[in-house]
mmCIF file of C-alpha atoms and ligand atoms in Angstrom:
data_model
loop_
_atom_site.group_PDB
_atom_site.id
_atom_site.type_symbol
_atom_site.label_atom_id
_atom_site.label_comp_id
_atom_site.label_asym_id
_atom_site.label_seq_id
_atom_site.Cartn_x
_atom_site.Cartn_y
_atom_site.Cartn_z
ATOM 1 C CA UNK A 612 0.000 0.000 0.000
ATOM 2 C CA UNK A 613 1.307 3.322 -0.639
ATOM 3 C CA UNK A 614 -0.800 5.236 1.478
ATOM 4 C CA UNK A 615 2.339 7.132 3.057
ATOM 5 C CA UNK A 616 2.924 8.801 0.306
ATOM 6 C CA UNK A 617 -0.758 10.733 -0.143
ATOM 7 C CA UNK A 618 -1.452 11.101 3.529
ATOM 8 C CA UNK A 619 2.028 12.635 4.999
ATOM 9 C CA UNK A 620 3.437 15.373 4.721
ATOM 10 C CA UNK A 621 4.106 16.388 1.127
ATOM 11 C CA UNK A 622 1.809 19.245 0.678
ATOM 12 C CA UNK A 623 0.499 18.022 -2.709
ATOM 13 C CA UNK A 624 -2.978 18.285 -3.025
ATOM 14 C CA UNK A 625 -5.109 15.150 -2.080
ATOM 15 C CA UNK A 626 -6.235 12.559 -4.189
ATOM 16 C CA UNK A 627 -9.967 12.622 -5.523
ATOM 17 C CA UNK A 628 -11.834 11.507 -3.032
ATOM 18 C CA UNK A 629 -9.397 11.372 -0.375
ATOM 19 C CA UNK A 630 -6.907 8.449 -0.453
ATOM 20 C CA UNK A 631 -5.190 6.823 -3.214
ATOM 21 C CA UNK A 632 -6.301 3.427 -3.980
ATOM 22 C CA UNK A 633 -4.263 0.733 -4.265
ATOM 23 C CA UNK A 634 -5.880 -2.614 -6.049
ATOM 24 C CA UNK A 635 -3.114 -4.361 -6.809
ATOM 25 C CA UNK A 636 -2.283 -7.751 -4.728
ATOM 26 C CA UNK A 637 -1.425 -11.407 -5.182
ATOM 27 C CA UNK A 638 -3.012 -14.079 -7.754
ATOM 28 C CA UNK A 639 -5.654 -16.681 -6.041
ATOM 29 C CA UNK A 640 -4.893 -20.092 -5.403
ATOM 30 C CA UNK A 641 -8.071 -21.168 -7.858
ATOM 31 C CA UNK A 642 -7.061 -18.485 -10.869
ATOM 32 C CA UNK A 643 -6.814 -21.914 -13.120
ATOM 33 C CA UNK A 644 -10.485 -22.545 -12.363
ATOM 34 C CA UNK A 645 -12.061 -19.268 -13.215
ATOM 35 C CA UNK A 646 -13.839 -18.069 -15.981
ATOM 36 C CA UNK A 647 -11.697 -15.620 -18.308
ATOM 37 C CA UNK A 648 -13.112 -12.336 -19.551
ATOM 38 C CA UNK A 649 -10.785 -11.139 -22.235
ATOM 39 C CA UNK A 650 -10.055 -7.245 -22.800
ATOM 40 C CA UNK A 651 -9.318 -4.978 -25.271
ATOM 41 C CA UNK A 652 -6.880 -2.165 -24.812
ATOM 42 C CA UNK A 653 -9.138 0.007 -23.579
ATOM 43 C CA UNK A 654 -10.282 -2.003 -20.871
ATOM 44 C CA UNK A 655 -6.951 -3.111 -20.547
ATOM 45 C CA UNK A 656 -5.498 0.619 -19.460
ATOM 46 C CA UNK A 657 -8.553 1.669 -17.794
ATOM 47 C CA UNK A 658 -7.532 -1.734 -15.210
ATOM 48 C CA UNK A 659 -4.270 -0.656 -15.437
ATOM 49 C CA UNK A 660 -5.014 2.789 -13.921
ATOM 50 C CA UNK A 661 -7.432 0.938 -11.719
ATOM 51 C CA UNK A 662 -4.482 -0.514 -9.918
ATOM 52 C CA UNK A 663 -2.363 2.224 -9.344
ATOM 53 C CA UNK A 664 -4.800 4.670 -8.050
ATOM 54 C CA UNK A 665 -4.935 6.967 -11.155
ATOM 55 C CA UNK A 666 -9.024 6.481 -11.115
ATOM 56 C CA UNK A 667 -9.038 6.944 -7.404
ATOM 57 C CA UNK A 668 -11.757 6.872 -5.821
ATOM 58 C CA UNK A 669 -12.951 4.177 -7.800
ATOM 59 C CA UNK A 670 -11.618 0.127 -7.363
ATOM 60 C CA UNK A 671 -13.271 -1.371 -9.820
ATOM 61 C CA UNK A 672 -15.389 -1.339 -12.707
ATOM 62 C CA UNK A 673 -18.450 0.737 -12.722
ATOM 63 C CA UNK A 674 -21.783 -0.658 -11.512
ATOM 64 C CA UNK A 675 -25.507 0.345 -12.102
ATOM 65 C CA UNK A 676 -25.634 2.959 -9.902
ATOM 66 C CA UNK A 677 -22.744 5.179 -10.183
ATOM 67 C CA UNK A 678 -22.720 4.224 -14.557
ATOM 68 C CA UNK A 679 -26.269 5.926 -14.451
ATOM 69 C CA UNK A 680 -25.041 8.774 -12.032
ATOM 70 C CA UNK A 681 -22.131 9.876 -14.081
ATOM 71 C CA UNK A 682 -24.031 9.829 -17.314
ATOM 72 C CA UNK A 683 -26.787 11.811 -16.186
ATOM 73 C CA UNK A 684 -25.237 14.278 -13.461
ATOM 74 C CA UNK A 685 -21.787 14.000 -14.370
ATOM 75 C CA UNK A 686 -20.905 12.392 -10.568
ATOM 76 C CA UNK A 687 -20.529 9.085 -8.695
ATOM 77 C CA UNK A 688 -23.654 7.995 -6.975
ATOM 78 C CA UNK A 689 -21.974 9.496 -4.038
ATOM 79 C CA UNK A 690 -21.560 12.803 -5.125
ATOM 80 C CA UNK A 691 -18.456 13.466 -6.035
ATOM 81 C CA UNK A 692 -17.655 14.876 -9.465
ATOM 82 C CA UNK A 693 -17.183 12.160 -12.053
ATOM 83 C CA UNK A 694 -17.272 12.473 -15.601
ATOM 84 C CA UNK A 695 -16.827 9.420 -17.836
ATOM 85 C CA UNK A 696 -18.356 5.639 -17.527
ATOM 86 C CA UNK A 697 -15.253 3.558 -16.749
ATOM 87 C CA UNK A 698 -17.099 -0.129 -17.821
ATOM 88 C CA UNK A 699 -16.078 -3.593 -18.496
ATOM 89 C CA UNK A 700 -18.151 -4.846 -21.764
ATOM 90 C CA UNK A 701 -19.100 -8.189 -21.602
ATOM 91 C CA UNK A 702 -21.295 -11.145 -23.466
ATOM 92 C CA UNK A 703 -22.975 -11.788 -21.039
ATOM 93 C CA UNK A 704 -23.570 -12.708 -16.564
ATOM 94 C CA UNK A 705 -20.673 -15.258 -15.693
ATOM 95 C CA UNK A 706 -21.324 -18.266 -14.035
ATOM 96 C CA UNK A 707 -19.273 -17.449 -10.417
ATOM 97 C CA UNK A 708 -18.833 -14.727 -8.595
ATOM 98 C CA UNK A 709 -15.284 -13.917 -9.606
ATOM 99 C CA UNK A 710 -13.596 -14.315 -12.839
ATOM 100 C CA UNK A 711 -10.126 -13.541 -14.326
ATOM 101 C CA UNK A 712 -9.568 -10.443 -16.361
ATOM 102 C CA UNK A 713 -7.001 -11.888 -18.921
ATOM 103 C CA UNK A 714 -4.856 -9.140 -21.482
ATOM 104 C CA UNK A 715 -5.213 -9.100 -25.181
ATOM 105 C CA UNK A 716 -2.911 -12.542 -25.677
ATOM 106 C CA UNK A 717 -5.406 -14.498 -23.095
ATOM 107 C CA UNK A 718 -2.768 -13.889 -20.102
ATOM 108 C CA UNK A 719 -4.748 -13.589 -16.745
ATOM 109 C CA UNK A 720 -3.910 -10.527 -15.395
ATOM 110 C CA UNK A 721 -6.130 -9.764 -12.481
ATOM 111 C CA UNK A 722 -9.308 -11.180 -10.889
ATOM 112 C CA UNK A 723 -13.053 -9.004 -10.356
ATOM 113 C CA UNK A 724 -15.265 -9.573 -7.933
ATOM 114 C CA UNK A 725 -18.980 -9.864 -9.392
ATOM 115 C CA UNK A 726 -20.731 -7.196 -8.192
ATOM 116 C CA UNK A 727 -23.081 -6.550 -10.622
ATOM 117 C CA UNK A 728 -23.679 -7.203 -14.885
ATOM 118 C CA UNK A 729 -26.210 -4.893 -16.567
ATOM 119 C CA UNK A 730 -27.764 -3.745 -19.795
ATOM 120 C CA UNK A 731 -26.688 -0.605 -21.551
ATOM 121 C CA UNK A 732 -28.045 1.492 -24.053
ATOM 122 C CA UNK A 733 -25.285 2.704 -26.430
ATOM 123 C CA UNK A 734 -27.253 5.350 -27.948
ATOM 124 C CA UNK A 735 -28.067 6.942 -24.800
ATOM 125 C CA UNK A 736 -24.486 6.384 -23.658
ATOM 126 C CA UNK A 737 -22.814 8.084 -26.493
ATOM 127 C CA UNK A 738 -25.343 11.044 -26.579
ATOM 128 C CA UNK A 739 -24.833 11.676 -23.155
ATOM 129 C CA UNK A 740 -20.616 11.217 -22.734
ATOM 130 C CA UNK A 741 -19.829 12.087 -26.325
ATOM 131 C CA UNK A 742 -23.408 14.453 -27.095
ATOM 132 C CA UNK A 743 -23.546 13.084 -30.814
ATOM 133 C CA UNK A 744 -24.086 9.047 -31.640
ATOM 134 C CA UNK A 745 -22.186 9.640 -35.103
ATOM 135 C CA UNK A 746 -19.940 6.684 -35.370
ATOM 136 C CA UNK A 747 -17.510 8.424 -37.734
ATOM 137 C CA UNK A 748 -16.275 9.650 -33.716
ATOM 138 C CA UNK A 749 -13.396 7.226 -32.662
ATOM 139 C CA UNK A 750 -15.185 6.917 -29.061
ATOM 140 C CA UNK A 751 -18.717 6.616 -30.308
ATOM 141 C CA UNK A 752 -17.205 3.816 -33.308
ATOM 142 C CA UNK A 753 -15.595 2.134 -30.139
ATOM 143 C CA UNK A 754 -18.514 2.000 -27.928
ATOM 144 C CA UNK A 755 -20.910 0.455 -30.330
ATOM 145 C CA UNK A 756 -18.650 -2.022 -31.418
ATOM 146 C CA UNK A 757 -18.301 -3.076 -27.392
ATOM 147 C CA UNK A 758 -20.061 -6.120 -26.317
ATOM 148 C CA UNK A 759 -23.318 -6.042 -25.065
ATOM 149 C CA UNK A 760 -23.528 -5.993 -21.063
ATOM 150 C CA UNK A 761 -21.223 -4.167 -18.424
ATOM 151 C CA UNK A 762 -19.948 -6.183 -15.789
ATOM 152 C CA UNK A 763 -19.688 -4.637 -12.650
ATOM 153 C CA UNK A 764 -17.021 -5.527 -9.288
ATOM 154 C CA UNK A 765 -13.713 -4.847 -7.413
ATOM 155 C CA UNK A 766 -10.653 -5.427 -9.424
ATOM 156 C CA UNK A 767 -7.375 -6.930 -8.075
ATOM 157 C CA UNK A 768 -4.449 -6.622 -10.717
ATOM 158 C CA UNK A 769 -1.771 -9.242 -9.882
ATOM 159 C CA UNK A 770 0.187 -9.026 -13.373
ATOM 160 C CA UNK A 771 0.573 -5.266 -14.409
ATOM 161 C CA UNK A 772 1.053 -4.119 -18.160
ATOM 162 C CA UNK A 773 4.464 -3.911 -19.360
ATOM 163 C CA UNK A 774 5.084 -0.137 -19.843
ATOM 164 C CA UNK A 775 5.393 1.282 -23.437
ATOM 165 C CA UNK A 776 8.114 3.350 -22.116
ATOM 166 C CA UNK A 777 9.818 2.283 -19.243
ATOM 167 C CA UNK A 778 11.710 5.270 -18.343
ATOM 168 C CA UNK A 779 8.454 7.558 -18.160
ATOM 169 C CA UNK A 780 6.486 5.002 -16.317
ATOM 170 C CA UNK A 781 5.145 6.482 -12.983
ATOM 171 C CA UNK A 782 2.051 5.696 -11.086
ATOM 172 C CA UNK A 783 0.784 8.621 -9.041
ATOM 173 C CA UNK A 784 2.163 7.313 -6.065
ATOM 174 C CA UNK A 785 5.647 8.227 -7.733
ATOM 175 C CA UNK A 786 4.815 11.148 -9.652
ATOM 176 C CA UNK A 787 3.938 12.504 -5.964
ATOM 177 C CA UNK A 788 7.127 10.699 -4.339
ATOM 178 C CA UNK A 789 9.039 12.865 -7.571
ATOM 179 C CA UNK A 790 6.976 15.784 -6.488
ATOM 180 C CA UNK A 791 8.186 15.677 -2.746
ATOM 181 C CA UNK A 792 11.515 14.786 -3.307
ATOM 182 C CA UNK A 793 11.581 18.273 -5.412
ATOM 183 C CA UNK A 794 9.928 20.385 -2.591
ATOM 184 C CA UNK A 795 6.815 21.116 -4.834
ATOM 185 C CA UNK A 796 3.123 21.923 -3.548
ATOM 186 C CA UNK A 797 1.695 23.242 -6.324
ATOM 187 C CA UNK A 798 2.455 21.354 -9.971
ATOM 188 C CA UNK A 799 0.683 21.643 -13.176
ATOM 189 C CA UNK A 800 -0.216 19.013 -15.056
ATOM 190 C CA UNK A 801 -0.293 19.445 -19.440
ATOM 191 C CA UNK A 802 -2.146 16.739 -21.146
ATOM 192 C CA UNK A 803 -0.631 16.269 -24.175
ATOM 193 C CA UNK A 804 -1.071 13.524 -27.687
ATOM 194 C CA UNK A 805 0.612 15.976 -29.874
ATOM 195 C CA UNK A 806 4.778 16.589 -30.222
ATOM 196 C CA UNK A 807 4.404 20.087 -27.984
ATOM 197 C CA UNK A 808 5.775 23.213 -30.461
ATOM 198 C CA UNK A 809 6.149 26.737 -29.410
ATOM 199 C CA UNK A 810 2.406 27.438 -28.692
ATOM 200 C CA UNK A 811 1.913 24.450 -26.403
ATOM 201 C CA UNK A 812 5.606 25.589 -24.510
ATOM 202 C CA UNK A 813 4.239 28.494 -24.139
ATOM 203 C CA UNK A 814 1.543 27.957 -22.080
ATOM 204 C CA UNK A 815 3.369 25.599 -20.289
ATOM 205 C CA UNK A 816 5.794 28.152 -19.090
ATOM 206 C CA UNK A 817 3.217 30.619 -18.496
ATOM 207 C CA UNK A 818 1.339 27.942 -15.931
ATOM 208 C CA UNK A 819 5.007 27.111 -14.600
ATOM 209 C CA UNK A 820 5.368 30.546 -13.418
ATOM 210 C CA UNK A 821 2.361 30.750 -11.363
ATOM 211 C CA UNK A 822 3.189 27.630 -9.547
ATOM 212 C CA UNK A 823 6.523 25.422 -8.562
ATOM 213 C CA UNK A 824 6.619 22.792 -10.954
ATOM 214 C CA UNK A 825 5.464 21.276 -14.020
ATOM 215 C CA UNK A 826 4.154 17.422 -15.382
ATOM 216 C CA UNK A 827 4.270 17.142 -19.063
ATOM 217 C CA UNK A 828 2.384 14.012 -19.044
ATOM 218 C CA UNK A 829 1.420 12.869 -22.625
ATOM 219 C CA UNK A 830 -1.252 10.199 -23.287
ATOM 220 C CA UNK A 831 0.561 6.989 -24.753
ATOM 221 C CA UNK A 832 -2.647 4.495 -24.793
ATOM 222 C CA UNK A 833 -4.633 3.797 -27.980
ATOM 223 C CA UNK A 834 -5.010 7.162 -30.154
ATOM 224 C CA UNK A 835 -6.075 7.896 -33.355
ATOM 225 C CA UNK A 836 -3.800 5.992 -36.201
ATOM 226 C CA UNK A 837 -3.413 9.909 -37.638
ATOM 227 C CA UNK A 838 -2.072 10.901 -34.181
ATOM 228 C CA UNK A 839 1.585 10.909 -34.441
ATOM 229 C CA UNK A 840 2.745 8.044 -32.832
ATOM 230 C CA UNK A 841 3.782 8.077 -29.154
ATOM 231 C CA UNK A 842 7.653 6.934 -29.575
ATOM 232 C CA UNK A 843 7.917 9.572 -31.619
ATOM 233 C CA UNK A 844 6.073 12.260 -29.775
ATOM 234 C CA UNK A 845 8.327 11.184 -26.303
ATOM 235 C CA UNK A 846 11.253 11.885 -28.574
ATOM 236 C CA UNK A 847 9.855 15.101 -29.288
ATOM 237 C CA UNK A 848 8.938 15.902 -25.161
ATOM 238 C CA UNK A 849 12.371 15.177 -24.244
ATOM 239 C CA UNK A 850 14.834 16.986 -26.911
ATOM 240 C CA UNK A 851 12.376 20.107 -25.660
ATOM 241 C CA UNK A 852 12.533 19.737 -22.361
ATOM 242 C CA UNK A 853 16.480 18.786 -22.675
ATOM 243 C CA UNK A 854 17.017 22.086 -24.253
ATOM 244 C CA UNK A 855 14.337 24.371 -23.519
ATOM 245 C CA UNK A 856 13.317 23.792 -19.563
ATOM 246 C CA UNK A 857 14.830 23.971 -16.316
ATOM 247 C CA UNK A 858 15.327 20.384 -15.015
ATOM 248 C CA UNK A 859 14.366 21.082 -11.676
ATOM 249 C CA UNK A 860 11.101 22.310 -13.032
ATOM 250 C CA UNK A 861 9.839 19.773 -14.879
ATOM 251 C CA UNK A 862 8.945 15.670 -14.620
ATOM 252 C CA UNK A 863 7.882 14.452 -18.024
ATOM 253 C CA UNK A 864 5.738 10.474 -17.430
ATOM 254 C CA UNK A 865 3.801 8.409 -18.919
ATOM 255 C CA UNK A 866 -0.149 8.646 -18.998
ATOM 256 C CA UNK A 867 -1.198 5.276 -19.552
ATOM 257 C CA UNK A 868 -4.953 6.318 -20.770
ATOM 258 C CA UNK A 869 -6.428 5.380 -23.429
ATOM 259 C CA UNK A 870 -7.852 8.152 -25.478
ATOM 260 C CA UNK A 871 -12.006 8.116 -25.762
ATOM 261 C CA UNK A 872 -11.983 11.837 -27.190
ATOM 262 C CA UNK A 873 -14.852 12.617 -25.686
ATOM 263 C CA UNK A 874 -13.798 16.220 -25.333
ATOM 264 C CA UNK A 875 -15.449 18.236 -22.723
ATOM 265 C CA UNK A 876 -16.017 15.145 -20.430
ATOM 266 C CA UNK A 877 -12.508 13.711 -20.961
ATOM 267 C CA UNK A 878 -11.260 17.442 -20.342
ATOM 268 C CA UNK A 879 -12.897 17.000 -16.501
ATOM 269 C CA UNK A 880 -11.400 13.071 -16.785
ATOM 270 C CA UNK A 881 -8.326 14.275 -17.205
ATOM 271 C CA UNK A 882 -8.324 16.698 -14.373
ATOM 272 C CA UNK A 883 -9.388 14.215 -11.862
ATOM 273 C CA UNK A 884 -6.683 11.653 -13.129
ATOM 274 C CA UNK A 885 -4.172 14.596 -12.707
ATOM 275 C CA UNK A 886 -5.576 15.280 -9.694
ATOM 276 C CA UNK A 887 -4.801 11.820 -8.333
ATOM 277 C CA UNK A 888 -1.270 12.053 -9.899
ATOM 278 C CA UNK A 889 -0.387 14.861 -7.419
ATOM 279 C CA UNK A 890 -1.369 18.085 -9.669
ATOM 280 C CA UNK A 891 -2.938 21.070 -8.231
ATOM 281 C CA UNK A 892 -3.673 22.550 -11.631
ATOM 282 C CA UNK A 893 -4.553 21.769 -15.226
ATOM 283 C CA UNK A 894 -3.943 23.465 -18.397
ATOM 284 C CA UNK A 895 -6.972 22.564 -20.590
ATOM 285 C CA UNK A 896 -7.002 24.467 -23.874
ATOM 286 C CA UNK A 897 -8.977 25.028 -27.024
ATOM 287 C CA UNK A 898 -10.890 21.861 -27.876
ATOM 288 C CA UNK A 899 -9.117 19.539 -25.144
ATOM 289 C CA UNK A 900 -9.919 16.165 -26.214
ATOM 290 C CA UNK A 901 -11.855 16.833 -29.026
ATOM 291 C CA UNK A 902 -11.984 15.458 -32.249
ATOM 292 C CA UNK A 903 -13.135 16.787 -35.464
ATOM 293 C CA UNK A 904 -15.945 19.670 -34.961
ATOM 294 C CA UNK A 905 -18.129 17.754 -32.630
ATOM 295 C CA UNK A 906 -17.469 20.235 -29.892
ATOM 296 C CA UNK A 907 -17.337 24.004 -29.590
ATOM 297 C CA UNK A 908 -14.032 25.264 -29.293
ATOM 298 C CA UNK A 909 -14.488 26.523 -25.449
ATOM 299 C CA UNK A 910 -17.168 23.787 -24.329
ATOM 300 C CA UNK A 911 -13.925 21.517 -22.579
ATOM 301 C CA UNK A 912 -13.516 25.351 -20.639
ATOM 302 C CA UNK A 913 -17.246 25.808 -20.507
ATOM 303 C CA UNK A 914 -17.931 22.736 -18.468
ATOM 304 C CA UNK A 915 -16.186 23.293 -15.438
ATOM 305 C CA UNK A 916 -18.722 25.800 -14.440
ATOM 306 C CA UNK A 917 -21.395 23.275 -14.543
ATOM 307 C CA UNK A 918 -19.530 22.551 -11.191
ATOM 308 C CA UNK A 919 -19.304 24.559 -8.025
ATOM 309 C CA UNK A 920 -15.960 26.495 -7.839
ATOM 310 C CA UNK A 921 -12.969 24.665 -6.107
ATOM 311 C CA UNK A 922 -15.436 21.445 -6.187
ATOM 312 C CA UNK A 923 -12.721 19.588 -8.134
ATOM 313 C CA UNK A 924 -9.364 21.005 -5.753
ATOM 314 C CA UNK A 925 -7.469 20.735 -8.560
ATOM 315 C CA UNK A 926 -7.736 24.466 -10.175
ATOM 316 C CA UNK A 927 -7.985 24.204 -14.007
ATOM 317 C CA UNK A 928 -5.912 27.015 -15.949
ATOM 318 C CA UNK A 929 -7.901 27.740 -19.133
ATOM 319 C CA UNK A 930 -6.049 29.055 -22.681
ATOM 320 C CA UNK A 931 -6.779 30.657 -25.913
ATOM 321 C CA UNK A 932 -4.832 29.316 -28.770
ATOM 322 C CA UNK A 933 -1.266 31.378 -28.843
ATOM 323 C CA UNK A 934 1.123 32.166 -31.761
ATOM 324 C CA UNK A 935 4.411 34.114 -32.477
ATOM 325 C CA UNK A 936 3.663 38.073 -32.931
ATOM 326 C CA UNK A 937 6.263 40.210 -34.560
ATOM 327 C CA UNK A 938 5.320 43.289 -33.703
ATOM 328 C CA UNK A 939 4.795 42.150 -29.918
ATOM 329 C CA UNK A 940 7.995 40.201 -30.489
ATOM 330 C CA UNK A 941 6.887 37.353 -28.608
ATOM 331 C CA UNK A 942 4.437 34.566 -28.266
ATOM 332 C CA UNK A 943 0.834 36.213 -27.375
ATOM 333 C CA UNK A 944 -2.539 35.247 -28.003
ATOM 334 C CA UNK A 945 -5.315 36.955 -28.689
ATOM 335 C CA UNK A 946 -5.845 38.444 -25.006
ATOM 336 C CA UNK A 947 -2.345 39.791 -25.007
ATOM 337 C CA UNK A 948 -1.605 41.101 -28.553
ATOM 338 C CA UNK A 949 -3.332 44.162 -30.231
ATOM 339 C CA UNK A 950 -2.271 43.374 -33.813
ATOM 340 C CA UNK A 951 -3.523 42.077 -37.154
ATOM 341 C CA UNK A 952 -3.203 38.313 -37.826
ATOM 342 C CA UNK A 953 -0.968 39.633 -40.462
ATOM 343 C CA UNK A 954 1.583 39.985 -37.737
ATOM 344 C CA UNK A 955 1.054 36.318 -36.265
ATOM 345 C CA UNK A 956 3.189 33.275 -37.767
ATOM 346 C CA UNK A 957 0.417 31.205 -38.309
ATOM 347 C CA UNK A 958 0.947 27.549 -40.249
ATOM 348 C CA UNK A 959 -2.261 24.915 -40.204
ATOM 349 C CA UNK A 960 -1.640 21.436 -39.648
ATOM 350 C CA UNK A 961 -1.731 20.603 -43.121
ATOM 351 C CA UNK A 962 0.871 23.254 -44.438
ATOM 352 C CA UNK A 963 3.183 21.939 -41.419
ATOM 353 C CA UNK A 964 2.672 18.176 -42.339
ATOM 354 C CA UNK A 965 3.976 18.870 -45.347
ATOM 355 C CA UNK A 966 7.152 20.764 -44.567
ATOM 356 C CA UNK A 967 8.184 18.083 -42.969
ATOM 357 C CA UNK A 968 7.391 15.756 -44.970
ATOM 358 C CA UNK A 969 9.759 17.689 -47.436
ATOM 359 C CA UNK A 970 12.544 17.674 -45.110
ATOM 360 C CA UNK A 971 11.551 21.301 -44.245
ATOM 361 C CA UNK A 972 12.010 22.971 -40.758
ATOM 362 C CA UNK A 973 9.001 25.252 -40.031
ATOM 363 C CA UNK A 974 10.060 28.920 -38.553
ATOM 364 C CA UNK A 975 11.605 29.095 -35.374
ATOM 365 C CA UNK A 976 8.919 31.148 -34.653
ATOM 366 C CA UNK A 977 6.620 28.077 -34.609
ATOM 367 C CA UNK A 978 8.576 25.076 -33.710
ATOM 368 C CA UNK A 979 11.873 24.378 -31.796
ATOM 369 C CA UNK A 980 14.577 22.851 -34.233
ATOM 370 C CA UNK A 981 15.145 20.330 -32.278
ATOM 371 C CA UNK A 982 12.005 19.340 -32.522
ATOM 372 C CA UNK A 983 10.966 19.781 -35.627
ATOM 373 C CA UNK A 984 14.460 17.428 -36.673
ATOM 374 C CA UNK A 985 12.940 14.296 -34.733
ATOM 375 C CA UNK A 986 9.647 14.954 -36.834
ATOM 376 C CA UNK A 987 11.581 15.126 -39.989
ATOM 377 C CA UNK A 988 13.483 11.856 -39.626
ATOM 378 C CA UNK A 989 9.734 10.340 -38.633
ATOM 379 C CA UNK A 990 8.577 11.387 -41.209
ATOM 380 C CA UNK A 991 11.415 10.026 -43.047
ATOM 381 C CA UNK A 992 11.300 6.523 -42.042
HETATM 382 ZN ZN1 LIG B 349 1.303 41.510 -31.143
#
């Protein structure tokens, strides 16, 4: 149990709910004689952060109660803010009342104790966590390809999942072990599934200075197959922080989530997980977690305030898109420069894409160098 670490005296802000869960333990005597329950990657992160306390408060998979809660009234059925169904799709009731969770080769991983296994409606579902039921939306096209019944109970993980990156792997009990060690109280925490250029360093720096240090904690679960891939983008993170931060500032880690891009929702998700890691605040941006234009470009900022203020602890730091100005002669946005977008180096996506793909750095202006080389020789191979 790691207990020590949330409850002494760090100074880092508590975990949701109040203690960080632990459900990881030994393998039964009688794991040969369960029944298996297989997952898919999803699941198989969501258990994952099950067991180290990154979903704290909850130890398990969701049941009846609290599924129905969080889809209606965005909370557990105890009240406390909770935005996304964390489930375990099924076929259909076991036979006992524990089976084995195995991993995607049929490896038993970790057992659940049968609480509960319940319908679902997956149009209701996806209206109400991702507000459209298009499937053309990754989440939505996942959920309604999901077996048919959610099975509900207490996990215990005896075999964890071999980290994609090693080096960056840290549960929140050692992001907040990494946070102590440093002397930090108050750390923000940047979500990130994109290699971070100068507009995304920017705000990171701007949070940084409000507060003592910074986690630059990228996704590496299941994204998009457009996303740039994670090896790459953890390439990117540290040849910028290498050059461009203070060490003592900064921990880059691992976020072993999968991504459901279920924008505004995921945007409060992601705050709570941070929460748990050890954050006090959260940079959420333009369209955090969205995908396409199925969400209004403020509505992951919006939805906070269907909460009470401070409800979350964890203080989210909201941004407007930034650029390079050269009149201003520095990176601004729109609530700190007076000029024409004639002034602002602006490049889409596309035109970016494609200067690398050519070999091409972009302006200084909008990416580091050294970043923009490791995208190049990506791109290249
Ligand atoms: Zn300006």
């Amino acid at each position: 149990m790691s207990a020590a670490t949330t409850t002494g005296n760090d100074h880092l802000i508590r975990p949701h709910g109040g203690e960080l869960v632990d459900r990881t333990g030994a393998a039964p005597d009688d794991l040969e004689s369960l029944e298996t329950v297989q997952l898919t990657s999803r699941e198989l992160s969501d258990l994952d952060m099950l067991a180290s306390g990154a979903l704290s408060p909850l130890e398990g998979f969701m049941g009846r109660g609290d599924y129905e809660s969080v889809l209606e009234s965005m909370r557990l059925a105890n009240g406390l803010p909770w935005s996304l169904p964390v489930c375990l799709a099924v076929e259909g009731p076991p036979q006992g009342d524990r089976v084995a969770l195995a991993d995607e080769s049929g490896k038993p991983v970790a057992v659940l104790e049968v609480d509960d296994v319940y319908d679902y409606d997956k149009e209701r579902e996806a209206e109400l966590a991702y507000r459209t039921t298009d499937t053309a939306h990754p989440g939505v096209e996942r959920l309604f390809a999901q077996r048919p019944m959610y099975l509900a109970g207490k996990v215990t993980v005896f075999e964890r999942q071999v980290p994609q990156f090693a080096e960056l792997a840290l549960d929140p009990a050692g992001t907040r072990s990494a946070f102590a060690e440093r002397g930090w109280k108050r750390v923000v925490g940047f979500q990130t599934r994109n290699p971070i250029h100068r507009a995304h360093e920017y705000l990171t720096k701007v949070a940084l200075e409000t507060v003592d240090g910074l986690l630059i904690h990228p996704l590496v679960g299941d994204t998009k197959s457009d996303d740039v891939p994670a090896a790459t983008r953890v390439e990117c993170y540290r040849v910028l922080v290498d050059n461009y931060y203070p060490a003592d500032r900064v921990v880059v880690s691992a976020f072993p989530a999968a991504m459901r891009y279920a924008g505004p929702r995921e945007a409060i998700w992601h705050a709570i997980c941070r929460k748990n890691y050890g954050c006090s605040h959260f940079i959420v941006g333009r369209d955090h977690a969205g995908v396409g234009s199925y969400y209004g470009t403020y509505d992951a900022q919006l939805i906070f305030d269907e909460f009470e203020p401070h409800e979350f602890d964890i203080e989210p730091m909201f941004f407007e898109h930034s650029f390079w100005c050269k009149t201003c002669g520095s990176m601004a946005s729109a609530k700190t420069c007076p000029h024409p977008s004639d002034d602002h180096v602006f490049l889409s996506g596309t035109k970016v894409r494609e200067m690398l793909g050519n070999g091409e750095l972009p302006p200084v202006e909008f990416s580091r160098p050294e970043v923009a080389e490791v995208l190049i020789d990506a791109y290249r191979n």
